[in-house]
């Protein structure tokens, strides 16, 4: 466990070792505490749930394609969007980002593992267990036909809909317990990442010389410590209400429904930045390499991230502009919400500055990054519209919001993730993802994304609320919904190409070598895939781009930093 | 390609991961408690039926003194361990354990009194719900801490805790200090402001 | 009201949105938030256009720069392998793109805060119509405390002229879970939360019917918790009020079938949930049926108020609104005819 006592050479993955039976391999993966294996498990787990959540989304979209459709019943529809939202946020976005963080952070800071490898395994299994619990709910009822007794309270589970009176049976209990369990896992991961980044860096890597990815994950983990915990606390309260007849959210006993909203969004808003910050991290690593320039304004990037982390803790009530807060409260939250746009803008401009004057190479990672930049810009600006409380009185809880957040989440997070896949897959497997398939994936998914989510803004402006299983004709909504549904077909095709590429390239891909992108950070200094101990000899760095220094001894970075 | 390891030029020290981890954990715990405290304060006086805190709560002075002094004893214990005085370490550590146990027992008695004599349970009213949740959350942390302390105690009695283990022991003591500090907040909120 | 910038912005916006036909469309887009018909909606419209214009400009500027950089600085054929100049940052530039956004944010904040204040802290003139709106799973109850009227699902309010404004103040309550009152052309939405009374106001300037619906997820049939607001001229409104005040019993049902229906209605569980003023029915679980026939729709807009739909509704509510809280009563065909006949007399 401790780094000093590791053997020198990368003895872990040596070929020629006797072929092991698959059972042994399975056993090895089940008991592993290696950050790379755990990282890959997180990623695989999240990809599985992406397909599950995507199928749920497809059901939603088919039902909404035309007015008065009868594809699913209202009960099933409500379960679908609840499960879709919960799955996508907690069992796709979080795990996949933790997976990348797990895999990359120790490599990029020149460490041999996370600070607490066992805690790391524990966190993964808690998260995995949480997802299983959530889906076990399907079996708790009448089976798949009636969609079991899956939760149907929406992913924010507003009180008092979650009380025993309105939510009989155990679906809400499954929801609560599942998020509680995965929440503990998340806290573990956050503690682990902070400890790793603060205590495990290789010689010479001061905080100011860390790769941005490490910095951003540090901020993300720090935020998690303060934001996932309110959710945990609120879930405990909900359980007290449901199991012990407590009254936290019991409006008949003087309890408040609004306090749940506050607790949920004190978690929920920072959560969305928890999801986007690691994506900023991917972009901040990939754009420089493909523009052949260092990141523009490193210190400001760090400061902006910290600012986003800090300010975003005070904006939660912009999800609650319609609950009847006083005008002062509303105005306060408008100010803080809009203020987040400033550091976020700084980031966009700094990426622009990085590209400016470079020699941009359009391989798939960079293409996805560019998609991210354009789409995140639009998504952020629709966020600003929502942030203006009066505008939100109209837009809130409408399809405009659905469009806004899918623009950030699919157009931003998913695109950045795809970029990360194309960029680091060679490191993880030793083989390149296929370029041509990557370009097909990019264009097909891009078209699908824009068909679905561009046109989704419009029914929102025309008064279409979200979370409705059907709607009346004659409102002007039908055509836009139809287009949005058609877009999903393209998205499915795109993701199928991607999955095919992942599998195909694993066996047939071009062998990557250690450093296929001619990059600059430490993970490219070790073999692909890295040996169990990561580095045969622990590295020492003198600048933010150690491999640049190595490749350009005549003009090393440390002279300027 | 490998990065050549140059000669160790400058000293390179980083904070201990145990301490960093524990501080993070404490930060997370603190924000869980914050939410419960906020809920408690928010619901003060909002119960639609009795009993009220004023009617039933009594100040737990003795047990609070016990718990707070255990912070001192655990601090001393760690110091003793560091200096290699294992006998004194065991005594101070055992005392900490005892003081914590007294606190827990007192909480148990208090709850018994409230439930049996005053008829206040977690489902009686909002006050009951928030009171048992907040105090119970704290008590469960005391319990967790006591289990940790007890494990170290057993190891110490077996002679397995030596000065070089003062790092992990110190980290555990951080947790215990936190549990005590939270009690100061809970005490103020429940028994001073809330009464 | 922010007309000064609202107007200029509105023009710019009309140009921008022309291809999407978002303009002041009438019937095909009954929920268009850009076709306000009441002061709160209009104020919101004003600030919305302002925000749209500002964000539109930001979008064009940043989008343009991104495209420029992406195209101009791409690697070209036959490029030498040399690395470009390594630039680490620029203090002036970074300062510039911090300060300019800060200013934009402040401007947007002030514009928003103004409208927040104007909408939320407005004083209501004397003569304001007061309505208590109670959200139920999955229908709306409207009570006019001063007028002594109780009705459901279709709200009637008077036209509010510019000369003699007569706004309507809505007190929002909930009987069960959260709901949200949203009629886009009249005002933004405000939630109905149990144990948390809220208020909002409207002062419609156009006569006619405005559509809206529940905008906060409230359970199975959240989708069919539709909402209609009828804006009547003062005379028509007064007529409506007078008609609603009349108890039903004043006119005993003519015809045998209807009389039998009434007996049936009053001896079945219907009375436990429904009220018909002047009879023994005073339940509060379901909508007030005293003047059911004055409404154009049934069950919160789930069906037209026609005899056939009414009969079907009583026979099997789930066939029209699956998951609604009204149970099927298992009445025989004859009984159904009779109850329907009775309900048809409730004008
Ligand atoms: C990763 C996820 C993510 C991100 C990054 C964001 C970013 C932002 N979001 Fe979004 N949001 C969600 C995910 C996200 N959101 C989700 C999931 C929901 C719905 C949850 C639910 O209800 O189910 C939601 C809902 C939501 C609401 C509530 C709507 C409602 O329900 O009524 C609001 C309201 O203020 C809002 C605002 C914002 C703002 C202001 C930003 C800002 O951070 C954007 C900042 C970026 C920019 C502004 C662009 C770049 C900046 C410049 C080019 C500089 C110049 C610009 C200015 C000076 C303005 N979001
Ligand atoms: C990480 C977050 C995330 C992601 C990635 C997505 C992705 C998608 N979402 Fe999701 N969505 C949410 C988070 C997310 N969503 C949240 C939080 C809510 C709110 C829930 C609530 O209100 O409580 C929501 C709500 C939501 C709604 C509103 C429901 C409602 O209010 O009634 C809709 C409607 O169109 C929708 C659609 C989609 C679509 C089409 C995709 C697509 O991008 C998905 C594309 C992916 C796939 C399609 C998978 C690929 C599948 C295969 C390769 C296998 C083959 C597939 C089939 C055979 C079908 N989402
Ligand atoms: Cu009522 Cu949704
Ligand atoms: Cu938010």
PDB file of N, CA and C in Angstrom, chain A residues 14-46:
ATOM      1  N   UNK A  14       2.828  -8.274 -16.492  1.00  0.00           N
ATOM      2  CA  UNK A  14       3.766  -8.893 -17.409  1.00  0.00           C
ATOM      3  C   UNK A  14       3.083  -9.955 -18.254  1.00  0.00           C
ATOM      4  N   UNK A  15       3.308  -9.934 -19.552  1.00  0.00           N
ATOM      5  CA  UNK A  15       2.750 -10.989 -20.382  1.00  0.00           C
ATOM      6  C   UNK A  15       3.512 -12.274 -20.103  1.00  0.00           C
ATOM      7  N   UNK A  16       3.008 -13.362 -20.611  1.00  0.00           N
ATOM      8  CA  UNK A  16       3.716 -14.609 -20.425  1.00  0.00           C
ATOM      9  C   UNK A  16       3.366 -15.303 -19.126  1.00  0.00           C
ATOM     10  N   UNK A  17       2.756 -14.560 -18.227  1.00  0.00           N
ATOM     11  CA  UNK A  17       2.278 -15.226 -17.024  1.00  0.00           C
ATOM     12  C   UNK A  17       1.236 -16.253 -17.449  1.00  0.00           C
ATOM     13  N   UNK A  18       1.154 -17.315 -16.709  1.00  0.00           N
ATOM     14  CA  UNK A  18       0.237 -18.394 -17.097  1.00  0.00           C
ATOM     15  C   UNK A  18      -1.161 -17.849 -17.314  1.00  0.00           C
ATOM     16  N   UNK A  19      -1.821 -18.382 -18.335  1.00  0.00           N
ATOM     17  CA  UNK A  19      -3.165 -17.919 -18.636  1.00  0.00           C
ATOM     18  C   UNK A  19      -4.098 -18.276 -17.480  1.00  0.00           C
ATOM     19  N   UNK A  20      -4.736 -17.309 -16.969  1.00  0.00           N
ATOM     20  CA  UNK A  20      -5.573 -17.573 -15.809  1.00  0.00           C
ATOM     21  C   UNK A  20      -6.995 -17.898 -16.233  1.00  0.00           C
ATOM     22  N   UNK A  21      -7.643 -18.721 -15.471  1.00  0.00           N
ATOM     23  CA  UNK A  21      -9.038 -18.994 -15.738  1.00  0.00           C
ATOM     24  C   UNK A  21      -9.835 -17.730 -15.474  1.00  0.00           C
ATOM     25  N   UNK A  22     -10.963 -17.609 -16.182  1.00  0.00           N
ATOM     26  CA  UNK A  22     -11.710 -16.348 -16.036  1.00  0.00           C
ATOM     27  C   UNK A  22     -12.205 -16.150 -14.612  1.00  0.00           C
ATOM     28  N   UNK A  23     -12.434 -17.264 -13.928  1.00  0.00           N
ATOM     29  CA  UNK A  23     -12.921 -17.147 -12.558  1.00  0.00           C
ATOM     30  C   UNK A  23     -11.900 -16.415 -11.691  1.00  0.00           C
ATOM     31  N   UNK A  24     -10.656 -16.772 -11.937  1.00  0.00           N
ATOM     32  CA  UNK A  24      -9.611 -16.112 -11.156  1.00  0.00           C
ATOM     33  C   UNK A  24      -9.537 -14.632 -11.489  1.00  0.00           C
ATOM     34  N   UNK A  25      -9.664 -14.342 -12.779  1.00  0.00           N
ATOM     35  CA  UNK A  25      -9.643 -12.943 -13.179  1.00  0.00           C
ATOM     36  C   UNK A  25     -10.777 -12.185 -12.501  1.00  0.00           C
ATOM     37  N   UNK A  26     -11.938 -12.803 -12.527  1.00  0.00           N
ATOM     38  CA  UNK A  26     -13.096 -12.165 -11.914  1.00  0.00           C
ATOM     39  C   UNK A  26     -12.814 -11.905 -10.445  1.00  0.00           C
ATOM     40  N   UNK A  27     -12.304 -12.936  -9.799  1.00  0.00           N
ATOM     41  CA  UNK A  27     -11.987 -12.806  -8.382  1.00  0.00           C
ATOM     42  C   UNK A  27     -11.012 -11.657  -8.161  1.00  0.00           C
ATOM     43  N   UNK A  28     -10.030 -11.577  -9.026  1.00  0.00           N
ATOM     44  CA  UNK A  28      -9.037 -10.523  -8.889  1.00  0.00           C
ATOM     45  C   UNK A  28      -9.683  -9.144  -8.995  1.00  0.00           C
ATOM     46  N   UNK A  29     -10.623  -9.015  -9.936  1.00  0.00           N
ATOM     47  CA  UNK A  29     -11.277  -7.715 -10.096  1.00  0.00           C
ATOM     48  C   UNK A  29     -12.184  -7.420  -8.916  1.00  0.00           C
ATOM     49  N   UNK A  30     -12.822  -8.451  -8.386  1.00  0.00           N
ATOM     50  CA  UNK A  30     -13.754  -8.218  -7.285  1.00  0.00           C
ATOM     51  C   UNK A  30     -13.036  -7.756  -6.033  1.00  0.00           C
ATOM     52  N   UNK A  31     -11.833  -8.268  -5.800  1.00  0.00           N
ATOM     53  CA  UNK A  31     -11.157  -7.906  -4.552  1.00  0.00           C
ATOM     54  C   UNK A  31     -10.113  -6.822  -4.756  1.00  0.00           C
ATOM     55  N   UNK A  32     -10.050  -6.257  -5.951  1.00  0.00           N
ATOM     56  CA  UNK A  32      -8.951  -5.342  -6.214  1.00  0.00           C
ATOM     57  C   UNK A  32      -9.052  -4.066  -5.387  1.00  0.00           C
ATOM     58  N   UNK A  33      -7.905  -3.509  -5.043  1.00  0.00           N
ATOM     59  CA  UNK A  33      -7.893  -2.182  -4.444  1.00  0.00           C
ATOM     60  C   UNK A  33      -7.064  -1.247  -5.320  1.00  0.00           C
ATOM     61  N   UNK A  34      -6.748  -1.702  -6.533  1.00  0.00           N
ATOM     62  CA  UNK A  34      -5.927  -0.894  -7.420  1.00  0.00           C
ATOM     63  C   UNK A  34      -6.752   0.220  -8.033  1.00  0.00           C
ATOM     64  N   UNK A  35      -6.242   1.429  -7.989  1.00  0.00           N
ATOM     65  CA  UNK A  35      -7.055   2.565  -8.433  1.00  0.00           C
ATOM     66  C   UNK A  35      -7.406   2.468  -9.917  1.00  0.00           C
ATOM     67  N   UNK A  36      -6.551   1.839 -10.702  1.00  0.00           N
ATOM     68  CA  UNK A  36      -6.841   1.773 -12.136  1.00  0.00           C
ATOM     69  C   UNK A  36      -7.969   0.792 -12.404  1.00  0.00           C
ATOM     70  N   UNK A  37      -7.906  -0.361 -11.734  1.00  0.00           N
ATOM     71  CA  UNK A  37      -8.981  -1.327 -11.928  1.00  0.00           C
ATOM     72  C   UNK A  37     -10.294  -0.762 -11.419  1.00  0.00           C
ATOM     73  N   UNK A  38     -10.246  -0.124 -10.240  1.00  0.00           N
ATOM     74  CA  UNK A  38     -11.481   0.449  -9.704  1.00  0.00           C
ATOM     75  C   UNK A  38     -12.005   1.520 -10.652  1.00  0.00           C
ATOM     76  N   UNK A  39     -11.086   2.313 -11.181  1.00  0.00           N
ATOM     77  CA  UNK A  39     -11.500   3.347 -12.124  1.00  0.00           C
ATOM     78  C   UNK A  39     -12.215   2.731 -13.313  1.00  0.00           C
ATOM     79  N   UNK A  40     -11.631   1.685 -13.872  1.00  0.00           N
ATOM     80  CA  UNK A  40     -12.267   1.051 -15.034  1.00  0.00           C
ATOM     81  C   UNK A  40     -13.610   0.447 -14.649  1.00  0.00           C
ATOM     82  N   UNK A  41     -13.698  -0.080 -13.433  1.00  0.00           N
ATOM     83  CA  UNK A  41     -14.979  -0.646 -13.013  1.00  0.00           C
ATOM     84  C   UNK A  41     -16.046   0.443 -12.899  1.00  0.00           C
ATOM     85  N   UNK A  42     -15.660   1.556 -12.312  1.00  0.00           N
ATOM     86  CA  UNK A  42     -16.595   2.692 -12.266  1.00  0.00           C
ATOM     87  C   UNK A  42     -17.079   3.028 -13.687  1.00  0.00           C
ATOM     88  N   UNK A  43     -16.138   3.090 -14.606  1.00  0.00           N
ATOM     89  CA  UNK A  43     -16.493   3.527 -15.951  1.00  0.00           C
ATOM     90  C   UNK A  43     -17.420   2.517 -16.624  1.00  0.00           C
ATOM     91  N   UNK A  44     -17.080   1.232 -16.469  1.00  0.00           N
ATOM     92  CA  UNK A  44     -17.928   0.211 -17.074  1.00  0.00           C
ATOM     93  C   UNK A  44     -19.328   0.218 -16.482  1.00  0.00           C
ATOM     94  N   UNK A  45     -19.366   0.355 -15.178  1.00  0.00           N
ATOM     95  CA  UNK A  45     -20.632   0.402 -14.467  1.00  0.00           C
ATOM     96  C   UNK A  45     -21.492   1.564 -14.984  1.00  0.00           C
ATOM     97  N   UNK A  46     -20.839   2.733 -15.135  1.00  0.00           N
ATOM     98  CA  UNK A  46     -21.581   3.912 -15.582  1.00  0.00           C
ATOM     99  C   UNK A  46     -22.050   3.745 -17.024  1.00  0.00           C
TER     100      UNK A  46
END
